[in-house]
Amino acid sequence: MSRTLIVLAHPRSDSLTAQVAERIRLRRRAEGNTVDLLDLYAEGFDPRLTAVDEPDWQDREKRYSPEVHAHMRRVEEADEVVVVFPVWWFAPPAVVKGWIDRVWNYGFAYGRSTPRLRGKRMLWLGLAGGSAAEYESSGLGAALEIQLRVGVSEFCGVEGAQVRLLHGTEFSGVPQALRPERAREVFAAADAAVTAYDGVAAATAAAPSGK
């Protein structure tokens, strides 16, 4: 049995982002996983980094705030971390950045010769309003890939992390009558993205280490 931590970052519980996270939660439970849903907004997570949670480069054993240590335990206990978020201003919401700033902190997520998070799986699943072609031509998709996979996951020892975007998720200009079908398309794309992510992870796990 695997343990999945799903991190949801959207202020509305009925949002498309929340519905995608719920699909993943149900899928993982049906597969036999234990699932921990961390809804950053619903749990009132404060993304502001204050002095109590500021890294101390002279002390990697620093005790951070109780809230941060509670979140660290949830990350540490997970075999897999899935972050589901809307893409705002071509980046994750500020609450996600604050969660990384405070929780993926020095001495816990990085700063040790043997990374504590090594061996975990990780998926960043973003809901983007623009098309795949727009993100590719502008380089914004590549920028998100580097920022999240390389700058966060791999920096903290999580190898093989994946970033996948669901495109065309902005419904403001879509007539009400067409929105249910558009939502079904997004859900199908989300299912396909998770299936592809699982496939890559399984192939990586089965590959010889070369050692």
Coordinates of C-alpha atoms in Angstrom, one line a residue:
M1 CA 0.0 0.0 0.0
S2 CA 1.3 3.4 -1.0
R3 CA 0.6 6.7 0.7
T4 CA -0.4 9.7 -1.5
L5 CA -0.3 13.3 -0.4
I6 CA -2.5 15.5 -2.6
V7 CA -1.9 19.2 -2.2
L8 CA -4.8 21.3 -3.5
A9 CA -4.4 25.0 -4.1
H10 CA -7.7 26.8 -4.9
P11 CA -9.9 29.0 -2.8
R12 CA -13.2 27.5 -4.1
S13 CA -14.2 23.9 -3.2
D14 CA -16.3 23.7 -6.3
S15 CA -13.6 24.8 -8.7
L16 CA -12.4 22.8 -11.6
T17 CA -9.1 22.5 -9.9
A18 CA -10.7 21.0 -6.8
Q19 CA -12.8 18.6 -8.9
V20 CA -9.6 17.3 -10.6
A21 CA -8.0 16.8 -7.2
E22 CA -11.0 14.9 -6.0
R23 CA -10.8 12.6 -9.1
I24 CA -7.2 11.8 -8.3
R25 CA -8.1 11.2 -4.6
L26 CA -10.8 8.7 -5.6
R27 CA -8.5 7.1 -8.1
R28 CA -5.7 6.5 -5.7
R29 CA -8.1 5.2 -3.0
A30 CA -9.6 2.8 -5.6
E31 CA -6.0 1.6 -6.3
G32 CA -5.6 0.8 -2.6
N33 CA -3.5 3.9 -1.6
T34 CA -3.9 5.7 1.6
V35 CA -4.7 9.3 0.7
D36 CA -4.0 12.5 2.6
L37 CA -5.7 15.5 1.0
L38 CA -4.0 18.8 2.0
D39 CA -6.3 21.6 1.0
L40 CA -4.1 24.7 1.6
Y41 CA -7.0 27.2 1.5
A42 CA -9.5 25.1 3.5
E43 CA -6.9 24.4 6.2
G44 CA -6.0 28.1 6.4
F45 CA -2.3 27.6 5.6
D46 CA -0.4 30.9 6.0
P47 CA 2.1 31.2 3.1
R48 CA 4.0 34.1 4.6
L49 CA 7.5 33.3 5.7
T50 CA 8.3 34.9 9.1
A51 CA 11.4 34.8 11.2
V52 CA 10.4 31.7 13.1
D53 CA 10.5 29.7 9.8
E54 CA 13.4 31.5 8.2
P55 CA 16.3 29.1 7.4
D56 CA 19.3 29.3 9.7
W57 CA 22.3 28.4 7.6
Q58 CA 24.3 27.7 10.7
D59 CA 21.8 25.3 12.2
R60 CA 20.1 22.7 9.9
E61 CA 18.4 21.2 13.0
K62 CA 16.5 24.4 13.7
R63 CA 13.0 23.9 15.1
Y64 CA 10.5 25.7 12.9
S65 CA 6.9 26.5 13.8
P66 CA 4.5 23.7 14.9
E67 CA 2.4 24.3 11.8
V68 CA 5.5 23.8 9.5
H69 CA 6.6 20.7 11.3
A70 CA 3.1 19.2 11.0
H71 CA 3.3 19.8 7.2
M72 CA 6.8 18.3 7.1
R73 CA 5.5 15.1 8.7
R74 CA 2.7 14.8 6.1
V75 CA 5.3 15.2 3.3
E76 CA 7.7 12.8 4.9
E77 CA 5.0 10.1 5.5
A78 CA 4.0 10.2 1.8
D79 CA 5.4 7.9 -0.9
E80 CA 4.0 10.3 -3.5
V81 CA 3.2 14.0 -3.6
V82 CA 0.7 15.3 -6.1
V83 CA 0.2 19.1 -6.3
V84 CA -2.9 20.3 -8.1
F85 CA -3.1 24.0 -8.8
P86 CA -4.4 26.6 -11.3
V87 CA -1.8 28.4 -13.3
W88 CA -2.1 32.1 -12.4
W89 CA 0.3 34.6 -14.1
F90 CA 2.0 31.6 -15.6
A91 CA 3.0 30.2 -12.2
P92 CA 1.4 28.4 -9.3
P93 CA -0.7 30.5 -6.8
A94 CA 1.2 32.3 -4.1
V95 CA -0.1 29.8 -1.5
V96 CA 1.9 27.1 -3.2
K97 CA 5.1 29.2 -3.3
G98 CA 4.6 30.0 0.4
W99 CA 4.1 26.3 1.2
I100 CA 7.4 25.5 -0.5
D101 CA 9.1 28.5 1.2
R102 CA 8.0 27.4 4.7
V103 CA 7.7 23.6 4.5
W104 CA 10.4 22.5 2.0
N105 CA 12.9 24.2 4.3
Y106 CA 16.6 23.9 5.1
G107 CA 17.5 20.8 7.0
F108 CA 14.3 19.1 6.0
A109 CA 13.9 19.1 2.2
Y110 CA 17.4 20.2 1.4
G111 CA 20.8 20.8 3.1
R112 CA 21.7 17.2 3.9
S113 CA 24.1 14.8 2.2
T114 CA 21.4 12.2 1.9
P115 CA 18.1 13.9 0.9
R116 CA 15.2 13.0 3.1
L117 CA 12.8 13.1 0.2
R118 CA 14.8 10.9 -2.1
G119 CA 12.7 8.0 -3.5
K120 CA 9.4 9.8 -3.5
R121 CA 7.3 10.3 -6.6
M122 CA 6.0 13.7 -7.4
L123 CA 3.5 15.2 -9.9
W124 CA 2.8 18.8 -10.5
L125 CA -0.6 19.1 -12.2
G126 CA -1.5 22.6 -13.4
L127 CA -4.7 23.8 -14.9
A128 CA -3.8 26.4 -17.5
G129 CA -6.2 28.7 -19.4
G130 CA -4.1 29.0 -22.5
S131 CA -3.5 26.3 -25.2
A132 CA -0.6 24.0 -25.4
A133 CA 0.6 25.7 -28.5
E134 CA 0.6 29.1 -26.8
Y135 CA 2.6 27.7 -23.9
E136 CA 5.1 26.0 -26.2
S137 CA 5.6 29.0 -28.5
S138 CA 6.1 31.4 -25.7
G139 CA 8.4 29.1 -23.6
L140 CA 6.1 29.4 -20.6
G141 CA 5.5 25.7 -20.4
A142 CA 9.3 25.0 -20.4
A143 CA 9.7 27.7 -17.7
L144 CA 7.2 26.0 -15.4
E145 CA 8.9 22.7 -16.1
I146 CA 12.3 24.0 -15.0
Q147 CA 10.9 26.0 -12.0
L148 CA 9.0 23.1 -10.5
R149 CA 10.7 19.9 -11.6
V150 CA 14.3 21.1 -11.5
G151 CA 14.1 24.1 -9.1
V152 CA 12.0 22.4 -6.4
S153 CA 11.7 18.6 -6.8
E154 CA 15.1 17.7 -8.1
F155 CA 16.8 20.3 -5.9
C156 CA 15.3 18.5 -3.0
G157 CA 16.3 15.0 -4.1
V158 CA 13.0 14.0 -5.7
E159 CA 14.2 12.3 -8.9
G160 CA 11.8 11.7 -11.9
A161 CA 9.3 14.3 -10.8
Q162 CA 6.9 15.3 -13.6
V163 CA 5.1 18.5 -14.5
R164 CA 1.9 18.2 -16.6
L165 CA -0.5 20.9 -17.7
L166 CA -4.2 20.7 -18.5
H167 CA -4.9 23.3 -21.1
G168 CA -8.0 25.3 -22.1
T169 CA -9.4 25.3 -18.5
E170 CA -10.6 29.0 -18.6
F171 CA -14.3 28.9 -19.0
S172 CA -15.2 32.6 -18.7
G173 CA -15.9 32.9 -22.4
V174 CA -17.6 29.6 -22.8
P175 CA -21.4 29.5 -23.0
Q176 CA -23.0 27.9 -20.0
A177 CA -24.5 25.1 -22.2
L178 CA -21.1 24.1 -23.4
R179 CA -19.3 24.1 -20.1
P180 CA -20.3 20.6 -18.9
E181 CA -18.7 19.1 -22.0
R182 CA -15.6 21.2 -21.7
A183 CA -15.3 20.0 -18.0
R184 CA -15.5 16.4 -19.1
E185 CA -12.7 17.1 -21.6
V186 CA -10.6 18.5 -18.8
F187 CA -11.3 15.5 -16.6
A188 CA -10.4 13.1 -19.4
A189 CA -7.1 15.0 -19.9
A190 CA -6.4 14.8 -16.2
D191 CA -7.0 11.1 -16.2
A192 CA -4.7 10.7 -19.1
A193 CA -2.0 12.8 -17.5
V194 CA -2.1 10.7 -14.3
T195 CA -2.0 7.5 -16.4
A196 CA 1.0 8.8 -18.3
Y197 CA 2.7 9.9 -15.1
D198 CA 2.1 6.5 -13.6
G199 CA 3.5 4.8 -16.7
V200 CA 6.7 6.8 -16.7
A201 CA 7.2 6.2 -13.0
A202 CA 6.6 2.4 -13.4
A203 CA 9.1 2.2 -16.2
T204 CA 11.7 4.2 -14.3
A205 CA 11.2 1.9 -11.2
A206 CA 11.6 -1.2 -13.4
A207 CA 14.7 0.0 -15.2
P208 CA 18.1 -1.4 -14.1
S209 CA 20.0 1.1 -11.9
G210 CA 23.3 0.5 -13.7
K211 CA 25.2 0.0 -10.5

